[in-house]
């Protein structure tokens, strides 16, 4: 059975062409930037003030995706420029958190996979080694943050987002034929499955542990509305993170967990297909997060590829519905602006960005279309 209808295939082809038409222009003017969002519709730049931001792999990664799919060398030049700029993040060692997978799996992983660049292999290896060193062997978890406003002591905090950092460890195990990296990734994934996923399939963002004993002592609301709520991007990290851990290890429970998280996400979003930032927050103020939809779509596409024939339609239709609805409502295809998808958010509280364009939304939108076009390699 074909996974996509004729209409969907035509739409995917059209969107890929639009991505290339716009990004082949934006790549030239944002060549030496590491954008987070836009100011008056043009990319901002975090390279001087925020080089260690977890989002800094997304612009190089987006350019690697476009290079991989088009072979236009202008994308490669921008991707390599961003990758080199990120060497300054290694110099800022105290500022490196668990996000080394988000950053270097996207900035350097594709370069090594596509061109064999030796420096990219080293950068990715450093990212994997740093992440390994954050493993707490008593509690069997990877420490997330160094410092955070939610706790004076962050040594026992885990967050669902770390699931997307694990692929750099799976890569290192394969690259060096050394199971240690995979062992650590799987211990962390097992622990996350046990403590972050609720019985109804919804996800806790932050779990608090005693870092001496590993005992779970509580949870925090994190970037969502409150303790007990459901941050939609965290829910999407669970879908995509667990299916990726399944792809890299073959452990069935990870696929089951990705599916449970997906079922919760689909039932929470299916009235509108535009995710609220938190699925359990009050309706007002209306804070949306289109990035959650794009990340979830990437995970749903992978699940659809893995499940038996009779299950595929559920996941693939949900992915397409998210992509088409959000694109129709919030895409900006003008070549005068630098962003593509609007209405993403950072977090519920604080000085968070609300209902804006943020680079990771464009990255995951393009990654979903790249997957649907049938391009390889998988970037995670
Ligand atoms: N730290 C990843 C996120 O904000 O989703």
Tab-separated table of C-alpha atoms and ligand atoms in Angstrom:
chain	number	residue	atom	x	y	z
A	1	UNK	CA	0.000	0.000	0.000
A	2	UNK	CA	1.245	3.484	-0.877
A	3	UNK	CA	1.820	5.553	2.268
A	4	UNK	CA	0.896	8.819	0.557
A	5	UNK	CA	-2.029	9.809	-1.652
A	6	UNK	CA	-1.456	11.467	-5.043
A	7	UNK	CA	-2.644	14.807	-3.643
A	8	UNK	CA	-0.238	14.521	-0.690
A	9	UNK	CA	2.692	13.636	-2.957
A	10	UNK	CA	1.961	16.651	-5.156
A	11	UNK	CA	1.782	18.883	-2.091
A	12	UNK	CA	5.097	17.539	-0.755
A	13	UNK	CA	6.820	18.133	-4.101
A	14	UNK	CA	5.446	21.667	-4.265
A	15	UNK	CA	6.543	22.456	-0.699
A	16	UNK	CA	10.056	21.119	-1.302
A	17	UNK	CA	10.325	23.429	-4.325
A	18	UNK	CA	9.109	26.356	-2.231
A	19	UNK	CA	11.614	25.542	0.519
A	20	UNK	CA	14.436	25.545	-2.013
A	21	UNK	CA	13.211	28.719	-3.734
A	22	UNK	CA	13.159	30.636	-0.448
A	23	UNK	CA	16.091	29.106	1.402
A	24	UNK	CA	18.460	29.388	-1.591
A	25	UNK	CA	18.046	33.158	-1.123
A	26	UNK	CA	18.084	33.240	2.695
A	27	UNK	CA	21.181	31.034	2.849
A	28	UNK	CA	23.218	33.780	1.141
A	29	UNK	CA	22.220	36.627	3.441
A	30	UNK	CA	22.345	34.569	6.667
A	31	UNK	CA	25.603	32.800	5.803
A	32	UNK	CA	27.553	33.846	8.869
A	33	UNK	CA	24.689	33.903	11.373
A	34	UNK	CA	23.463	31.444	13.975
A	35	UNK	CA	19.816	32.518	14.154
A	36	UNK	CA	17.319	31.854	16.911
A	37	UNK	CA	14.367	33.925	15.634
A	38	UNK	CA	13.891	37.065	13.536
A	39	UNK	CA	13.893	40.791	14.219
A	40	UNK	CA	11.723	42.731	11.776
A	41	UNK	CA	11.509	39.514	9.775
A	42	UNK	CA	15.294	39.099	9.349
A	43	UNK	CA	17.314	36.450	11.195
A	44	UNK	CA	18.868	37.519	14.473
A	45	UNK	CA	22.308	36.166	15.382
A	46	UNK	CA	23.399	34.431	18.592
A	47	UNK	CA	27.059	33.873	17.729
A	48	UNK	CA	28.381	36.748	19.872
A	49	UNK	CA	25.869	36.550	22.667
A	50	UNK	CA	24.648	33.005	23.170
A	51	UNK	CA	27.039	30.754	21.264
A	52	UNK	CA	26.097	27.827	23.541
A	53	UNK	CA	22.361	28.149	22.925
A	54	UNK	CA	20.833	24.692	22.365
A	55	UNK	CA	19.293	25.913	19.102
A	56	UNK	CA	22.541	26.738	17.322
A	57	UNK	CA	22.724	23.497	15.335
A	58	UNK	CA	19.412	24.123	13.576
A	59	UNK	CA	20.545	26.672	10.974
A	60	UNK	CA	23.596	24.615	9.905
A	61	UNK	CA	21.365	21.523	10.072
A	62	UNK	CA	18.698	23.112	7.865
A	63	UNK	CA	21.404	23.974	5.333
A	64	UNK	CA	22.755	20.403	5.465
A	65	UNK	CA	19.228	19.115	4.776
A	66	UNK	CA	18.869	21.395	1.773
A	67	UNK	CA	22.354	20.503	0.529
A	68	UNK	CA	21.622	16.803	0.925
A	69	UNK	CA	18.378	17.157	-1.055
A	70	UNK	CA	19.554	19.573	-3.777
A	71	UNK	CA	23.394	19.393	-3.934
A	72	UNK	CA	23.424	23.209	-4.217
A	73	UNK	CA	26.899	24.155	-2.901
A	74	UNK	CA	25.622	27.447	-1.452
A	75	UNK	CA	23.852	25.466	1.279
A	76	UNK	CA	27.049	23.554	2.008
A	77	UNK	CA	28.989	26.825	2.395
A	78	UNK	CA	26.474	28.190	4.917
A	79	UNK	CA	26.312	24.895	6.815
A	80	UNK	CA	30.112	24.712	7.091
A	81	UNK	CA	30.340	28.353	8.164
A	82	UNK	CA	27.872	27.702	10.992
A	83	UNK	CA	29.635	24.491	11.978
A	84	UNK	CA	32.966	26.327	12.294
A	85	UNK	CA	31.409	29.212	14.249
A	86	UNK	CA	30.260	26.636	16.790
A	87	UNK	CA	33.856	25.771	17.716
A	88	UNK	CA	33.617	28.796	20.014
A	89	UNK	CA	30.989	26.875	22.015
A	90	UNK	CA	33.588	24.206	22.899
A	91	UNK	CA	35.860	27.007	24.201
A	92	UNK	CA	33.004	28.106	26.458
A	93	UNK	CA	33.103	24.731	28.170
A	94	UNK	CA	31.265	25.673	31.387
A	95	UNK	CA	28.250	26.665	29.325
A	96	UNK	CA	27.857	23.302	27.584
A	97	UNK	CA	24.837	21.355	28.847
A	98	UNK	CA	23.210	18.107	27.655
A	99	UNK	CA	22.382	19.768	24.342
A	100	UNK	CA	25.504	18.591	22.541
A	101	UNK	CA	23.407	16.188	20.452
A	102	UNK	CA	21.014	18.896	19.288
A	103	UNK	CA	23.963	21.096	18.342
A	104	UNK	CA	26.643	18.853	16.825
A	105	UNK	CA	24.550	15.964	15.572
A	106	UNK	CA	22.985	18.546	13.234
A	107	UNK	CA	25.957	20.869	12.638
A	108	UNK	CA	28.651	18.201	12.177
A	109	UNK	CA	26.925	14.823	11.826
A	110	UNK	CA	25.609	15.482	8.304
A	111	UNK	CA	28.960	16.890	7.172
A	112	UNK	CA	30.745	13.726	8.248
A	113	UNK	CA	28.030	11.523	6.728
A	114	UNK	CA	27.842	13.420	3.438
A	115	UNK	CA	31.459	14.513	2.842
A	116	UNK	CA	33.581	12.467	5.285
A	117	UNK	CA	35.005	15.696	6.781
A	118	UNK	CA	37.461	14.592	9.468
A	119	UNK	CA	37.019	17.684	11.659
A	120	UNK	CA	33.284	17.012	11.724
A	121	UNK	CA	33.960	13.508	13.029
A	122	UNK	CA	36.085	14.994	15.838
A	123	UNK	CA	33.474	17.611	16.709
A	124	UNK	CA	30.772	14.957	16.916
A	125	UNK	CA	33.058	12.764	19.022
A	126	UNK	CA	33.636	15.616	21.477
A	127	UNK	CA	29.876	16.157	21.654
A	128	UNK	CA	29.319	12.461	22.442
A	129	UNK	CA	32.097	12.344	25.059
A	130	UNK	CA	30.742	15.412	26.808
A	131	UNK	CA	27.246	13.925	26.931
A	132	UNK	CA	28.631	10.629	28.302
A	133	UNK	CA	30.377	12.512	31.082
A	134	UNK	CA	27.030	13.845	32.296
A	135	UNK	CA	25.800	10.332	33.120
A	136	UNK	CA	25.037	9.646	36.786
A	137	UNK	CA	25.835	5.919	37.225
A	138	UNK	CA	23.929	5.507	40.511
A	139	UNK	CA	20.680	7.027	39.243
A	140	UNK	CA	21.326	5.900	35.643
A	141	UNK	CA	20.367	9.214	34.077
A	142	UNK	CA	21.987	12.029	32.100
A	143	UNK	CA	22.025	15.351	33.875
A	144	UNK	CA	20.234	18.011	31.803
A	145	UNK	CA	21.199	21.535	32.850
A	146	UNK	CA	24.185	23.054	34.634
A	147	UNK	CA	22.151	25.915	36.106
A	148	UNK	CA	18.472	26.743	35.927
A	149	UNK	CA	16.075	29.103	37.662
A	150	UNK	CA	13.772	26.232	38.688
A	151	UNK	CA	16.268	24.688	41.174
A	152	UNK	CA	19.369	25.711	43.117
A	153	UNK	CA	20.758	22.221	42.644
A	154	UNK	CA	20.418	20.869	39.108
A	155	UNK	CA	22.526	17.749	39.649
A	156	UNK	CA	19.462	15.463	39.782
A	157	UNK	CA	17.291	17.009	37.047
A	158	UNK	CA	16.297	15.133	33.908
A	159	UNK	CA	14.196	16.534	31.091
A	160	UNK	CA	12.335	14.877	28.234
A	161	UNK	CA	14.295	16.943	25.662
A	162	UNK	CA	17.428	14.841	26.322
A	163	UNK	CA	15.882	12.060	24.241
A	164	UNK	CA	16.879	14.022	21.118
A	165	UNK	CA	20.485	14.215	22.303
A	166	UNK	CA	20.862	10.435	22.534
A	167	UNK	CA	21.443	9.827	18.791
A	168	UNK	CA	24.939	11.323	19.079
A	169	UNK	CA	25.721	8.536	21.582
A	170	UNK	CA	24.304	5.833	19.288
A	171	UNK	CA	26.440	7.275	16.495
A	172	UNK	CA	29.588	7.163	18.676
A	173	UNK	CA	28.983	3.519	19.572
A	174	UNK	CA	28.797	2.602	15.903
A	175	UNK	CA	31.691	4.829	14.863
A	176	UNK	CA	34.091	3.526	17.516
A	177	UNK	CA	32.663	0.029	17.805
A	178	UNK	CA	32.325	0.726	21.534
A	179	UNK	CA	29.069	-0.205	23.300
A	180	UNK	CA	29.587	2.174	26.248
A	181	UNK	CA	27.894	5.086	24.506
A	182	UNK	CA	24.873	2.952	23.602
A	183	UNK	CA	24.668	1.506	27.132
A	184	UNK	CA	24.488	5.000	28.606
A	185	UNK	CA	21.912	6.170	26.055
A	186	UNK	CA	19.705	3.130	26.728
A	187	UNK	CA	19.959	3.441	30.526
A	188	UNK	CA	18.850	7.039	30.207
A	189	UNK	CA	16.038	6.160	27.779
A	190	UNK	CA	14.832	3.377	30.119
A	191	UNK	CA	14.844	5.761	33.061
A	192	UNK	CA	12.958	8.381	31.015
A	193	UNK	CA	10.376	5.799	29.970
A	194	UNK	CA	9.783	4.912	33.610
A	195	UNK	CA	9.717	8.379	35.141
A	196	UNK	CA	8.707	10.904	32.468
A	197	UNK	CA	5.855	9.060	30.739
A	198	UNK	CA	2.580	9.076	32.652
A	199	UNK	CA	0.104	6.161	32.474
A	200	UNK	CA	-2.099	8.122	30.010
A	201	UNK	CA	0.840	8.662	27.637
A	202	UNK	CA	1.323	12.345	28.516
A	203	UNK	CA	4.806	13.512	29.449
A	204	UNK	CA	6.445	15.199	32.424
A	205	UNK	CA	8.968	17.799	31.279
A	206	UNK	CA	11.242	17.842	34.351
A	207	UNK	CA	11.810	15.045	36.878
A	208	UNK	CA	13.772	15.774	40.050
A	209	UNK	CA	16.007	13.145	41.655
A	210	UNK	CA	18.374	12.857	44.566
A	211	UNK	CA	21.666	12.760	42.667
A	212	UNK	CA	23.394	10.744	45.457
A	213	UNK	CA	20.839	7.914	45.458
A	214	UNK	CA	18.933	8.343	42.190
A	215	UNK	CA	15.612	8.372	44.050
A	216	UNK	CA	12.883	10.396	42.301
A	217	UNK	CA	11.759	13.174	44.644
A	218	UNK	CA	9.419	15.258	42.482
A	219	UNK	CA	8.711	16.977	39.197
A	220	UNK	CA	8.661	20.561	37.945
A	221	UNK	CA	6.449	22.273	35.391
A	222	UNK	CA	9.456	23.299	33.314
A	223	UNK	CA	8.551	24.997	30.051
A	224	UNK	CA	4.899	24.005	30.293
A	225	UNK	CA	2.071	25.597	32.272
A	226	UNK	CA	2.505	23.861	35.638
A	227	UNK	CA	3.287	20.627	37.440
A	228	UNK	CA	0.934	17.972	36.065
A	229	UNK	CA	0.315	19.799	32.773
A	230	UNK	CA	1.495	18.695	29.340
A	231	UNK	CA	4.019	20.861	27.453
A	232	UNK	CA	3.304	20.054	23.808
A	233	UNK	CA	6.909	20.325	22.610
A	234	UNK	CA	7.939	17.943	25.391
A	235	UNK	CA	5.245	15.553	24.182
A	236	UNK	CA	6.707	15.847	20.674
A	237	UNK	CA	10.251	15.243	21.962
A	238	UNK	CA	8.954	12.002	23.480
A	239	UNK	CA	7.386	10.854	20.195
A	240	UNK	CA	10.434	11.594	18.075
A	241	UNK	CA	13.026	10.755	20.758
A	242	UNK	CA	11.653	7.301	21.530
A	243	UNK	CA	11.135	6.295	17.920
A	244	UNK	CA	14.743	7.354	17.229
A	245	UNK	CA	15.968	5.259	20.152
A	246	UNK	CA	14.015	2.339	18.668
A	247	UNK	CA	15.584	2.906	15.243
A	248	UNK	CA	19.074	2.911	16.779
A	249	UNK	CA	18.606	-0.049	19.166
A	250	UNK	CA	15.638	-2.180	18.072
A	251	UNK	CA	14.240	-2.209	21.634
A	252	UNK	CA	10.468	-2.697	21.173
A	253	UNK	CA	9.464	-0.795	24.336
A	254	UNK	CA	10.848	2.402	22.806
A	255	UNK	CA	8.538	2.080	19.796
A	256	UNK	CA	5.593	1.308	22.095
A	257	UNK	CA	6.435	4.397	24.160
A	258	UNK	CA	6.685	6.587	21.062
A	259	UNK	CA	3.252	5.318	20.004
A	260	UNK	CA	1.695	5.996	23.415
A	261	UNK	CA	3.070	9.541	23.394
A	262	UNK	CA	1.804	9.927	19.818
A	263	UNK	CA	-1.717	8.791	20.744
A	264	UNK	CA	-1.876	11.413	23.483
A	265	UNK	CA	-0.555	14.112	21.138
A	266	UNK	CA	-2.993	13.237	18.335
A	267	UNK	CA	-6.023	13.189	20.629
A	268	UNK	CA	-4.995	16.538	22.171
A	269	UNK	CA	-4.416	18.329	18.844
A	270	UNK	CA	-6.930	16.782	16.442
A	271	UNK	CA	-9.658	19.447	16.819
A	272	UNK	CA	-7.490	22.090	15.145
A	273	UNK	CA	-4.100	20.486	14.297
A	274	UNK	CA	-2.457	23.643	15.716
A	275	UNK	CA	-0.799	22.701	19.032
A	276	UNK	CA	-1.238	24.907	22.060
A	277	UNK	CA	2.056	25.388	23.931
A	278	UNK	CA	0.539	23.303	26.719
A	279	UNK	CA	-2.270	20.810	26.152
A	280	UNK	CA	-3.513	21.271	29.723
A	281	UNK	CA	-3.238	25.041	30.157
A	282	UNK	CA	-6.192	27.432	30.348
A	283	UNK	CA	-7.493	28.467	26.883
A	284	UNK	CA	-6.436	32.080	27.535
A	285	UNK	CA	-3.920	33.478	26.930
A	286	UNK	CA	-3.772	31.543	23.648
A	287	UNK	CA	-0.136	30.511	23.346
A	288	UNK	CA	0.550	28.215	20.409
A	289	UNK	CA	3.607	26.218	19.494
A	290	UNK	CA	3.783	25.176	15.853
A	291	UNK	CA	7.254	23.711	16.506
A	292	UNK	CA	5.596	20.952	18.552
A	293	UNK	CA	3.539	20.048	15.482
A	294	UNK	CA	6.602	19.882	13.246
A	295	UNK	CA	8.656	17.772	15.683
A	296	UNK	CA	5.695	15.451	16.243
A	297	UNK	CA	5.255	15.135	12.460
A	298	UNK	CA	8.889	13.979	12.114
A	299	UNK	CA	8.308	11.316	14.769
A	300	UNK	CA	4.947	10.243	13.331
A	301	UNK	CA	6.461	9.749	9.868
A	302	UNK	CA	9.124	7.463	11.357
A	303	UNK	CA	6.501	5.510	13.335
A	304	UNK	CA	4.401	5.108	10.171
A	305	UNK	CA	7.395	3.576	8.418
A	306	UNK	CA	7.928	1.023	11.210
A	307	UNK	CA	4.476	-0.238	12.179
A	308	UNK	CA	2.486	-2.965	10.366
A	309	UNK	CA	0.514	-2.055	7.259
A	310	UNK	CA	-2.855	-1.676	9.031
A	311	UNK	CA	-1.462	0.893	11.509
A	312	UNK	CA	0.498	3.094	9.113
A	313	UNK	CA	-2.390	5.316	8.018
A	314	UNK	CA	-3.123	6.658	11.500
A	315	UNK	CA	0.391	8.031	12.016
A	316	UNK	CA	1.011	9.214	8.458
A	317	UNK	CA	-2.358	11.015	8.150
A	318	UNK	CA	-1.759	12.756	11.497
A	319	UNK	CA	1.703	13.892	10.340
A	320	UNK	CA	0.346	15.208	7.042
A	321	UNK	CA	-2.567	16.932	8.752
A	322	UNK	CA	-0.184	18.779	11.111
A	323	UNK	CA	2.137	19.807	8.287
A	324	UNK	CA	-0.597	20.914	5.867
A	325	UNK	CA	-2.679	22.775	8.451
A	326	UNK	CA	0.243	24.659	9.951
A	327	UNK	CA	1.757	25.426	6.537
A	328	UNK	CA	-1.530	26.743	5.210
A	329	UNK	CA	-2.106	29.007	8.193
A	330	UNK	CA	1.358	30.143	9.210
A	331	UNK	CA	3.885	29.779	6.371
A	332	UNK	CA	5.528	32.867	4.925
A	333	UNK	CA	6.997	32.111	1.483
A	334	UNK	CA	8.064	35.676	0.715
A	335	UNK	CA	11.748	35.933	-0.194
A	336	UNK	CA	11.885	39.287	1.607
A	337	UNK	CA	11.685	37.583	5.025
A	338	UNK	CA	14.043	35.034	6.606
A	339	UNK	CA	11.608	32.750	8.423
A	340	UNK	CA	9.120	30.201	7.085
A	341	UNK	CA	6.755	29.042	9.843
A	342	UNK	CA	5.286	31.422	12.422
A	343	UNK	CA	3.486	30.882	15.763
A	344	UNK	CA	6.049	28.944	17.745
A	345	UNK	CA	6.885	29.567	21.385
A	346	UNK	CA	9.737	29.013	23.831
A	347	UNK	CA	8.106	28.371	27.187
A	348	UNK	CA	4.933	29.307	29.042
A	349	UNK	CA	6.476	31.512	31.713
A	350	UNK	CA	9.246	34.051	32.077
A	351	UNK	CA	10.618	36.109	29.234
A	352	UNK	CA	9.643	33.385	26.820
A	353	UNK	CA	9.026	33.992	23.126
A	354	UNK	CA	5.305	33.532	22.436
A	355	UNK	CA	3.612	33.048	19.056
A	356	UNK	CA	6.725	33.912	17.025
A	357	UNK	CA	8.890	32.307	14.421
A	358	UNK	CA	11.761	30.278	15.914
A	359	UNK	CA	14.460	28.478	13.947
A	360	UNK	CA	13.701	24.965	15.187
A	361	UNK	CA	10.187	25.147	13.663
A	362	UNK	CA	11.616	25.760	10.197
A	363	UNK	CA	14.217	23.027	10.734
A	364	UNK	CA	11.689	20.308	11.671
A	365	UNK	CA	9.233	21.419	8.973
A	366	UNK	CA	11.973	21.024	6.360
A	367	UNK	CA	13.110	17.735	7.917
A	368	UNK	CA	9.578	16.332	7.691
A	369	UNK	CA	9.308	17.315	4.013
A	370	UNK	CA	12.813	15.924	3.353
A	371	UNK	CA	11.727	12.602	4.860
A	372	UNK	CA	8.501	12.551	2.837
A	373	UNK	CA	10.498	13.201	-0.337
A	374	UNK	CA	12.385	9.997	0.496
A	375	UNK	CA	15.777	11.686	0.977
A	376	UNK	CA	18.479	10.185	3.182
A	377	UNK	CA	20.422	10.026	5.436
A	378	UNK	CA	18.397	10.324	8.610
A	379	UNK	CA	20.050	13.243	10.394
A	380	UNK	CA	19.608	11.907	13.960
B	1	LIG	N1	15.449	22.520	25.284
B	1	LIG	C1	14.645	22.176	24.242
B	1	LIG	C2	13.353	22.901	24.146
B	1	LIG	O1	13.211	24.012	24.606
B	1	LIG	O2	12.463	22.345	23.580
